[in-house]
XYZ file of C-alpha atoms in Angstrom:
425
model
C -50.977 -35.290 -21.820
C -47.914 -36.774 -23.464
C -48.400 -34.478 -26.483
C -48.700 -31.436 -24.205
C -45.514 -32.349 -22.351
C -43.582 -32.786 -25.594
C -44.978 -29.536 -27.104
C -44.345 -27.494 -23.993
C -40.724 -28.628 -23.675
C -40.128 -28.036 -27.374
C -41.392 -24.474 -27.017
C -39.058 -23.870 -24.054
C -36.130 -25.314 -26.007
C -36.881 -23.138 -29.053
C -37.221 -20.001 -26.899
C -33.888 -20.656 -25.267
C -32.248 -21.276 -28.649
C -33.684 -18.118 -30.176
C -32.702 -15.986 -27.169
C -29.245 -17.279 -26.344
C -27.743 -19.184 -29.233
C -25.871 -16.043 -30.304
C -23.634 -16.422 -27.248
C -22.233 -19.609 -28.809
C -21.291 -17.494 -31.831
C -19.504 -15.158 -29.386
C -17.209 -18.068 -28.507
C -16.175 -18.470 -32.101
C -15.688 -14.721 -32.496
C -13.131 -14.740 -29.678
C -10.995 -17.346 -31.452
C -11.429 -15.866 -34.930
C -10.667 -12.232 -34.151
C -8.185 -11.013 -31.521
C -8.825 -7.754 -29.641
C -6.970 -4.742 -30.992
C -4.224 -3.305 -28.827
C -4.245 0.471 -28.668
C -1.564 2.929 -27.653
C -2.685 6.240 -26.185
C -1.373 9.506 -27.609
C -1.982 11.244 -24.289
C -1.884 10.486 -20.571
C -5.312 11.715 -19.468
C -6.007 13.048 -15.983
C -8.187 10.868 -13.761
C -9.752 10.614 -10.321
C -10.111 7.127 -8.811
C -13.329 7.051 -6.795
C -13.840 4.393 -4.129
C -17.025 3.956 -2.174
C -16.655 1.928 1.006
C -18.615 1.113 4.112
C -16.515 -0.308 6.964
C -13.711 -1.452 4.664
C -10.735 -0.701 6.908
C -9.419 -4.257 6.508
C -8.961 -4.075 2.745
C -9.065 -0.521 1.420
C -5.360 0.151 2.094
C -4.304 -2.529 -0.397
C -6.443 -0.975 -3.110
C -5.074 2.503 -2.578
C -1.519 1.135 -2.558
C -2.167 -0.671 -5.871
C -3.421 2.610 -7.361
C -0.392 4.484 -6.122
C 1.886 1.773 -7.595
C 0.460 2.120 -11.114
C 2.815 2.363 -14.071
C 1.205 5.682 -14.903
C 2.207 9.307 -14.172
C 1.315 9.947 -10.511
C 0.463 13.578 -11.194
C -2.312 12.388 -13.528
C -4.084 10.162 -11.034
C -5.687 11.112 -7.689
C -7.566 8.901 -5.224
C -10.814 9.812 -3.473
C -12.592 7.667 -0.917
C -16.218 8.108 0.112
C -16.386 6.628 3.584
C -20.114 5.896 3.501
C -21.794 5.574 6.898
C -18.666 3.998 8.360
C -18.351 2.969 11.999
C -14.784 1.665 11.694
C -11.439 3.208 10.669
C -12.043 3.250 6.911
C -11.561 7.020 6.665
C -8.399 6.941 8.782
C -6.833 4.071 6.873
C -7.666 5.630 3.524
C -6.178 8.937 4.589
C -2.984 7.265 5.865
C -2.536 5.616 2.472
C -2.760 8.943 0.668
C -6.382 9.274 -0.385
C -8.580 12.331 -0.118
C -11.487 11.230 2.062
C -15.096 12.407 2.066
C -17.110 11.118 5.008
C -20.822 10.737 4.369
C -23.600 9.865 6.794
C -27.059 9.242 5.333
C -29.065 6.190 6.317
C -31.943 7.087 3.992
C -30.041 7.422 0.714
C -27.639 4.628 1.471
C -25.548 2.459 -0.772
C -22.918 2.725 -3.488
C -25.015 4.629 -6.030
C -25.768 7.500 -3.652
C -22.164 7.556 -2.439
C -20.955 7.891 -6.041
C -23.327 10.753 -6.716
C -22.115 12.484 -3.550
C -18.462 11.900 -4.416
C -18.673 13.010 -8.062
C -20.452 16.212 -7.129
C -17.997 17.095 -4.387
C -14.991 16.440 -6.578
C -16.387 18.534 -9.463
C -17.483 21.398 -7.216
C -14.472 21.485 -4.860
C -11.649 20.635 -7.300
C -12.497 22.208 -10.690
C -8.832 23.188 -11.066
C -7.901 19.502 -11.381
C -9.693 19.254 -14.719
C -10.309 15.521 -14.482
C -11.148 13.952 -17.807
C -12.527 10.737 -16.385
C -13.430 8.894 -13.185
C -12.395 5.354 -12.300
C -14.864 3.519 -10.083
C -13.630 0.811 -7.709
C -14.961 -1.215 -4.820
C -12.856 -1.062 -1.631
C -11.931 -4.791 -1.763
C -10.291 -4.497 -5.203
C -6.641 -4.442 -6.123
C -5.209 -3.503 -9.521
C -2.588 -4.941 -11.826
C 0.177 -2.365 -12.119
C -0.675 -1.657 -15.784
C -4.427 -1.281 -15.193
C -4.707 2.490 -15.545
C -2.350 2.631 -18.548
C -4.368 -0.059 -20.361
C -7.661 1.672 -19.596
C -6.167 4.967 -20.779
C -5.158 3.337 -24.093
C -8.817 2.507 -24.806
C -10.254 5.714 -23.358
C -7.916 7.751 -25.580
C -9.642 6.362 -28.675
C -12.673 8.565 -27.886
C -14.635 6.108 -25.768
C -16.734 7.676 -23.004
C -17.079 4.512 -20.955
C -14.600 1.642 -20.619
C -14.839 -1.599 -18.656
C -12.070 -4.005 -17.669
C -11.132 -7.665 -17.200
C -12.495 -8.726 -13.817
C -10.420 -11.366 -12.027
C -10.742 -12.727 -8.479
C -8.637 -12.458 -5.365
C -9.887 -15.642 -3.720
C -10.737 -18.181 -6.424
C -10.149 -21.278 -4.289
C -11.777 -20.159 -1.053
C -14.904 -22.255 -1.720
C -17.089 -23.628 -4.510
C -19.105 -20.381 -4.195
C -16.136 -18.045 -4.720
C -14.942 -20.252 -7.570
C -18.384 -20.033 -9.171
C -18.276 -16.236 -9.123
C -14.693 -16.260 -10.432
C -15.449 -18.515 -13.390
C -18.502 -16.434 -14.262
C -16.534 -13.156 -14.303
C -13.680 -14.715 -16.267
C -16.208 -16.022 -18.810
C -17.886 -12.631 -18.872
C -14.603 -10.942 -19.720
C -13.448 -13.404 -22.336
C -16.599 -14.645 -23.980
C -18.962 -11.721 -23.564
C -17.030 -8.433 -23.275
C -14.200 -9.417 -25.625
C -16.592 -10.937 -28.166
C -18.792 -7.872 -28.098
C -15.792 -5.617 -28.483
C -14.252 -7.394 -31.493
C -17.637 -7.499 -33.185
C -18.208 -3.790 -32.702
C -21.047 -4.169 -30.161
C -21.353 -2.475 -26.777
C -20.153 -4.092 -23.589
C -21.608 -3.545 -20.120
C -19.950 -2.379 -16.970
C -19.853 -5.013 -14.245
C -19.922 -3.628 -10.736
C -16.390 -2.368 -10.458
C -13.266 -1.548 -12.422
C -14.718 0.824 -14.980
C -13.987 4.283 -16.276
C -16.446 6.993 -17.238
C -15.792 10.333 -18.917
C -16.285 13.429 -16.824
C -18.511 14.758 -19.594
C -20.966 11.888 -19.013
C -21.176 12.713 -15.320
C -21.665 16.427 -16.035
C -24.250 15.649 -18.681
C -26.228 13.551 -16.216
C -25.888 16.050 -13.373
C -23.978 13.515 -11.252
C -24.758 9.855 -10.836
C -28.489 9.417 -11.439
C -28.711 5.609 -11.346
C -30.129 4.337 -8.060
C -31.783 0.972 -8.741
C -30.370 -2.054 -6.850
C -27.992 -2.792 -9.739
C -26.841 0.677 -10.651
C -24.127 -0.722 -12.950
C -26.643 -2.614 -15.101
C -29.015 0.362 -15.032
C -26.256 2.654 -16.305
C -25.210 0.117 -18.960
C -28.786 -0.342 -20.170
C -29.495 3.387 -20.330
C -26.242 3.973 -22.207
C -26.912 1.217 -24.763
C -30.579 2.169 -25.233
C -29.409 5.721 -25.965
C -27.236 4.452 -28.843
C -23.862 4.829 -27.124
C -21.260 2.122 -26.633
C -19.271 0.861 -23.689
C -15.748 -0.151 -24.703
C -13.572 -2.957 -23.284
C -9.956 -2.992 -22.199
C -9.014 -6.708 -22.124
C -5.518 -6.139 -20.762
C -6.661 -4.016 -17.812
C -6.915 -6.517 -14.951
C -8.682 -5.917 -11.675
C -8.908 -8.375 -8.792
C -12.143 -8.571 -6.856
C -13.031 -10.389 -3.647
C -15.867 -12.916 -3.982
C -18.276 -14.132 -1.289
C -17.183 -17.409 0.291
C -20.305 -18.739 1.936
C -23.584 -19.616 0.224
C -25.441 -17.372 2.644
C -23.419 -14.332 1.601
C -23.845 -15.258 -2.045
C -27.577 -15.769 -1.688
C -27.946 -12.296 -0.181
C -25.892 -10.619 -2.853
C -27.433 -12.423 -5.813
C -30.916 -11.808 -4.434
C -30.143 -8.068 -4.726
C -28.747 -8.558 -8.211
C -31.798 -10.531 -9.382
C -34.219 -7.977 -7.931
C -32.168 -5.216 -9.542
C -32.326 -6.930 -12.929
C -36.118 -7.011 -12.677
C -36.147 -3.304 -11.821
C -33.972 -2.499 -14.849
C -36.155 -4.665 -17.103
C -39.307 -2.873 -15.968
C -37.774 0.599 -16.291
C -35.747 0.127 -19.469
C -37.094 -2.933 -21.280
C -39.395 -0.785 -23.417
C -36.548 1.483 -24.473
C -34.427 -1.509 -25.498
C -37.283 -3.004 -27.485
C -37.906 0.263 -29.234
C -34.217 0.629 -30.142
C -34.115 -2.936 -31.431
C -36.907 -2.054 -33.836
C -36.024 1.492 -34.787
C -32.221 1.395 -34.701
C -31.759 -2.305 -35.603
C -29.448 -2.406 -32.600
C -28.021 -5.804 -31.795
C -26.393 -4.350 -28.679
C -29.899 -3.575 -27.405
C -31.035 -7.116 -28.101
C -27.951 -8.436 -26.322
C -28.622 -6.176 -23.301
C -32.284 -7.217 -23.236
C -31.223 -10.858 -23.080
C -28.835 -9.955 -20.271
C -31.497 -8.428 -18.049
C -34.327 -10.806 -19.106
C -34.943 -13.568 -16.519
C -33.798 -16.438 -18.728
C -33.407 -18.668 -15.651
C -37.177 -18.564 -15.292
C -37.551 -20.578 -18.518
C -35.551 -23.408 -16.976
C -37.583 -23.131 -13.769
C -40.875 -23.068 -15.714
C -39.891 -26.258 -17.486
C -39.067 -28.005 -14.212
C -42.306 -26.805 -12.502
C -44.673 -27.729 -15.361
C -43.035 -31.107 -15.894
C -43.157 -31.897 -12.185
C -46.822 -30.845 -12.046
C -47.644 -33.119 -15.010
C -45.876 -36.006 -13.286
C -47.915 -35.451 -10.088
C -51.148 -35.359 -12.111
C -50.163 -38.604 -13.747
C -49.648 -40.283 -10.370
C -53.340 -39.739 -9.543
C -54.521 -41.309 -12.796
C -53.470 -44.964 -13.077
C -54.151 -44.912 -16.780
C -51.595 -42.166 -17.291
C -49.057 -42.968 -14.607
C -46.600 -44.965 -16.675
C -46.646 -42.813 -19.809
C -46.719 -39.420 -18.034
C -44.108 -40.360 -15.465
C -41.721 -41.511 -18.150
C -42.353 -38.464 -20.351
C -41.918 -35.940 -17.538
C -38.875 -37.647 -16.056
C -37.260 -37.629 -19.485
C -38.099 -33.928 -19.888
C -36.805 -32.954 -16.454
C -33.581 -34.898 -16.945
C -33.240 -33.416 -20.410
C -33.667 -29.857 -19.059
C -31.291 -30.326 -16.145
C -28.837 -32.302 -18.279
C -28.715 -29.650 -20.950
C -28.359 -26.894 -18.376
C -25.567 -28.726 -16.562
C -23.514 -29.796 -19.574
C -23.723 -26.442 -21.397
C -22.445 -24.643 -18.292
C -19.948 -27.430 -17.623
C -18.638 -26.866 -21.173
C -18.317 -23.124 -20.562
C -16.485 -23.837 -17.266
C -14.044 -26.157 -19.041
C -13.492 -23.705 -21.888
C -13.022 -20.735 -19.548
C -10.667 -22.658 -17.276
C -8.504 -23.802 -20.171
C -8.271 -20.449 -21.968
C -7.901 -18.393 -18.772
C -5.668 -20.898 -17.010
C -2.836 -18.477 -16.375
C -5.267 -15.859 -15.017
C -6.608 -18.234 -12.374
C -4.327 -17.839 -9.420
C -4.849 -21.122 -7.641
C -3.387 -24.618 -7.453
C -3.977 -26.942 -10.392
C -6.180 -29.209 -8.274
C -8.324 -26.240 -7.297
C -8.710 -25.069 -10.890
C -9.962 -28.495 -11.860
C -12.117 -29.530 -8.894
C -14.379 -26.499 -9.116
C -15.293 -27.080 -12.789
C -18.122 -29.554 -11.943
C -19.549 -27.264 -9.262
C -19.918 -24.221 -11.544
C -23.205 -25.440 -13.102
C -24.532 -26.132 -9.624
C -23.644 -22.615 -8.568
C -25.493 -21.269 -11.578
C -28.498 -23.542 -10.975
C -28.979 -21.932 -7.522
C -30.037 -18.819 -9.376
C -33.377 -20.562 -10.114
C -34.906 -20.187 -6.641
C -33.227 -16.798 -6.242
C -34.878 -15.599 -9.452
C -38.310 -16.654 -8.217
C -38.030 -15.250 -4.687
C -36.574 -11.979 -5.948
C -39.809 -11.290 -7.853
C -41.755 -11.084 -4.607
C -39.223 -10.223 -1.905
C -38.528 -6.609 -0.921
C -34.775 -6.376 -1.237
C -32.597 -3.539 0.007
C -28.900 -2.764 -0.471
C -26.733 -4.129 2.328
C -22.901 -4.214 2.646
C -20.935 -7.478 2.464
C -17.947 -7.811 4.739
C -14.558 -8.113 2.985
C -11.670 -9.738 4.836
C -9.081 -10.831 2.222
C -6.264 -8.305 2.707
C -4.081 -9.240 -0.273
C -1.729 -7.433 -2.621
C -1.430 -8.409 -6.243
C 1.830 -10.158 -5.409
C 0.022 -12.205 -2.768
C -2.671 -13.217 -5.263
C -0.240 -14.177 -7.991
C 1.771 -16.171 -5.482
C -1.227 -18.330 -4.829
C -1.151 -19.385 -8.478
C 2.557 -20.194 -8.619
C 3.354 -23.537 -10.279
C 2.642 -26.534 -8.028
């Protein structure tokens, strides 16, 4: 029994190392090579597309932040898809200068269907605009005033898809919102930036991305309708041999869930969506890894693969071995000690690796975290706990039927309001 416990845990450790050790190399890549700063030769013409369901409280701030961009106003138009709204989203959006499309469809509901509806209406009703690309935002976002210009700098290099640096509006609202915030800051710095400087593909992350009009036309609209349409699009793009670029200086602020209940609901959808993408696109990624020697495909496969289940498997098997040992007096002492050591080793490794990432991210992104010093520091120890809660979510999501559902957004803040929160103590 003791040999089995040792062997099993060594296998789990080796699997984790083989699958995810490259992300430690990403950390070094960020410090060794700085991202290139581009300057566009042309101001391209864009449509900003916002899908929102009952977002009257926050959508005005986003539209204002788009209108306040340091970018030619005649090159940027705003469209809002008021999707199955029962509040004043359409009215507020119109008052702030957006063109509004109201949509009512309780069968094909959710952001992906709203985007498909919006793209097709814009292309069919406004061909004279000759948009070269579409920005996609969530209604709760607000943009740094240089966001569009920075995205344009990268788009102008011939990139069909560009993602941005995702920051948070409400870092210090709770340990949950801080957990999200640290994750997205880490994603921008130590995943997207690393991938970019190494010449690999990035992935779009929910909001704050730009796609060429040619891609939308080529696909006949927006054809990605799994629960995580952003990851589905990213996976399909990468499996097809195309790259998603990164604009590290284009900053978008996103509202994060505050309560654990909200977070559980959202991350349940994400986890279920990741499984859907894995089932539908995992084979294509594996094929491209073999035939194209694509590291980006391997990286994307590791992104959608349920790595959290390895940690959970270790905890379950070790706990089961410990319970078996309790019923056999001859094994109780040896098995209990071996399994307790393994469980503590697994949890300890998980905690301290993520604690290290939280420390590193907080230090390097200190000026991007708009919160008091005490808040920046006190949420570092809770980040690994936030991540550990993915374990039960990952298991339940395999069996639970999950549907898209809106999350209420209430933080009506401008960029100035957000930055003010992080003013020196």
